[in-house]
């Protein structure tokens, strides 16, 4: 393993100068104060304290004593107050920062200044305090644009743009192009300190080759934090304050040819960097002697996380507005409710439970308060988008909950991702209300994905159609003659009724509605009636099914053949008259035909002159055709049977 120290590590010119000036002043004046810690490094400030250099929180703490203004610089007011209150005021403001003070203070009163940087950083506060005109601090391009859009600044006024010395050069170059294209009157002063950008570039080059980067510096040093953030993009990175925080477990997983890189922030003294280097060297030697010792886990105590890191976290608390999570580091993590889910109806408890292990993305690290803000929904959304894309590819149906009715459609949440369903794809008729879908679980197909814009469009209608098509296919595969269905009468025609039996509507002809004679189907059923039907025949090509509502167990023919026989003389009621004869009901559902030739022993030409509908007649069963379920009746046969008896009676007289 090779340990490599980044060439541009440790004290920058400005910090080195400030420490030198302070130490020289301490020697000269004895008791000495610095206005705030001279640099963000406890070891250095402790060592200065041992030399009699104290920290003044306020100017009044150093009244009448010599005072050093640190390299970050201060506002003009504070400079003047210090000069007035202290016996000597040693200005250790870095010359690069001083240059920005001068640029800002020279701007005319009717112009404006924008400082691109962190509004809470002492350097930025100091710079702003040198302006004699309007001055604004912007963290990014969006905030600069907002100044002009809100009217706080006009495109017609002169604006000077200066940059915090430690600002990221890549972002600055990107913004400056935007500014040149959009704001003619903004004059850009490139005030980024090369020491910072060179240190960052140098650290990044090393991190690209290294398997492990150790970033050394004070935890509150923003430039050291930035270095760690850059290195973490390329390899495993740890942020330590000194060699005492190193652990041999760091070497776990490294190979014999791995490079361990060391870089350090602007406030890290060379001796601390050396101690870190020597400690790692020692650990490597021990590792080689006893590799087994390195099975222990990485010491969590000095792990850091950075904005945009994806981390694992355990839910340790839940309240109305947020989930509290443990990241295995010193800081506490918070996930606000609107970063837990896209569902506006959900509560924190709906999404996570105490003890849940989740993944989240760091959205903000607030070192000053020791808290970290995270977003679960960003992880869910990224995973959800992958799942949704895979589902679309596989033509799968997805399920989600409708969370809101919006202009032109509804929003469904699935896999933590918002899906827009246009009104025309919801399956809700024009006369219906989209609001009725809210909070309902729906199935839908994905019809469009725009991963860059994070936009997904779905269709409930398409999913419903697929379900119907599948049901129909299954229906045609399994349908059999004699199969029984519970159906619903959809419509009534003169020739029969259409019955919904699930996948299709089948036809029950009028004659198949009941065993009895039927005038019109409306006499038997009405739309919406539930009836039991049996498949008589079907045609998958034409998608037609013929049904019968007659119950086979109630078949009157069965009853008839059991109770009646040829030559039986019975009473029947004429139910209809035709040209060739009259039909007479023997029992409900079984009519017999009295052929015109069987009505009388005499020739009948007009049946209606002999028989009338509703008339009860005595007839003889002269034939039963069981194959065709037909019965032939005769009145004439009875007359012929009676004739010999009558003749015999006449003879006897
Ligand atoms: Fe000065 Fe640059 Fe250091 S501005 S304090 S030399 S980082």
PDB file of C-alpha atoms and ligand atoms in Angstrom, residues 11-15 71-72 94-97 123 165-166 191-196 199 223 266, ligand 1:
ATOM      1  CA  UNK A  11      -2.194  25.845   5.529  1.00  0.00           C
ATOM      2  CA  UNK A  12      -2.804  28.222   2.693  1.00  0.00           C
ATOM      3  CA  UNK A  13      -0.902  31.434   2.278  1.00  0.00           C
ATOM      4  CA  UNK A  14      -3.559  33.475   4.091  1.00  0.00           C
ATOM      5  CA  UNK A  15      -3.761  31.196   7.136  1.00  0.00           C
ATOM      6  CA  UNK A  71      -7.931  35.866   7.941  1.00  0.00           C
ATOM      7  CA  UNK A  72     -11.688  35.725   7.128  1.00  0.00           C
ATOM      8  CA  UNK A  94      -6.039  37.460   4.055  1.00  0.00           C
ATOM      9  CA  UNK A  95      -4.955  39.818   1.257  1.00  0.00           C
ATOM     10  CA  UNK A  96      -7.241  37.946  -1.146  1.00  0.00           C
ATOM     11  CA  UNK A  97     -10.226  38.691   1.093  1.00  0.00           C
ATOM     12  CA  UNK A 123     -15.948  35.886   5.279  1.00  0.00           C
ATOM     13  CA  UNK A 165     -12.867  32.881  -1.943  1.00  0.00           C
ATOM     14  CA  UNK A 166     -13.696  29.208  -1.318  1.00  0.00           C
ATOM     15  CA  UNK A 191     -12.309  36.526  -6.554  1.00  0.00           C
ATOM     16  CA  UNK A 192     -12.073  32.795  -5.944  1.00  0.00           C
ATOM     17  CA  UNK A 193      -8.812  32.039  -4.209  1.00  0.00           C
ATOM     18  CA  UNK A 194      -6.609  29.783  -6.321  1.00  0.00           C
ATOM     19  CA  UNK A 195      -5.269  28.166  -3.164  1.00  0.00           C
ATOM     20  CA  UNK A 196      -8.714  26.667  -2.607  1.00  0.00           C
ATOM     21  CA  UNK A 199      -6.185  22.251  -3.290  1.00  0.00           C
ATOM     22  CA  UNK A 223     -13.149  24.266   3.096  1.00  0.00           C
ATOM     23  CA  UNK A 266      -6.451  25.299   4.776  1.00  0.00           C
TER      24      UNK A 266
HETATM   25 FE1  LIG B   1      -6.631  33.582   1.791  1.00  0.00          FE
HETATM   26 FE2  LIG B   1      -7.116  31.846   0.029  1.00  0.00          FE
HETATM   27 FE3  LIG B   1      -6.310  31.108   2.314  1.00  0.00          FE
HETATM   28  S1  LIG B   1      -8.306  33.569   0.466  1.00  0.00           S
HETATM   29  S2  LIG B   1      -7.079  32.630   3.689  1.00  0.00           S
HETATM   30  S3  LIG B   1      -5.210  32.259   0.836  1.00  0.00           S
HETATM   31  S4  LIG B   1      -7.778  30.099   1.152  1.00  0.00           S
END
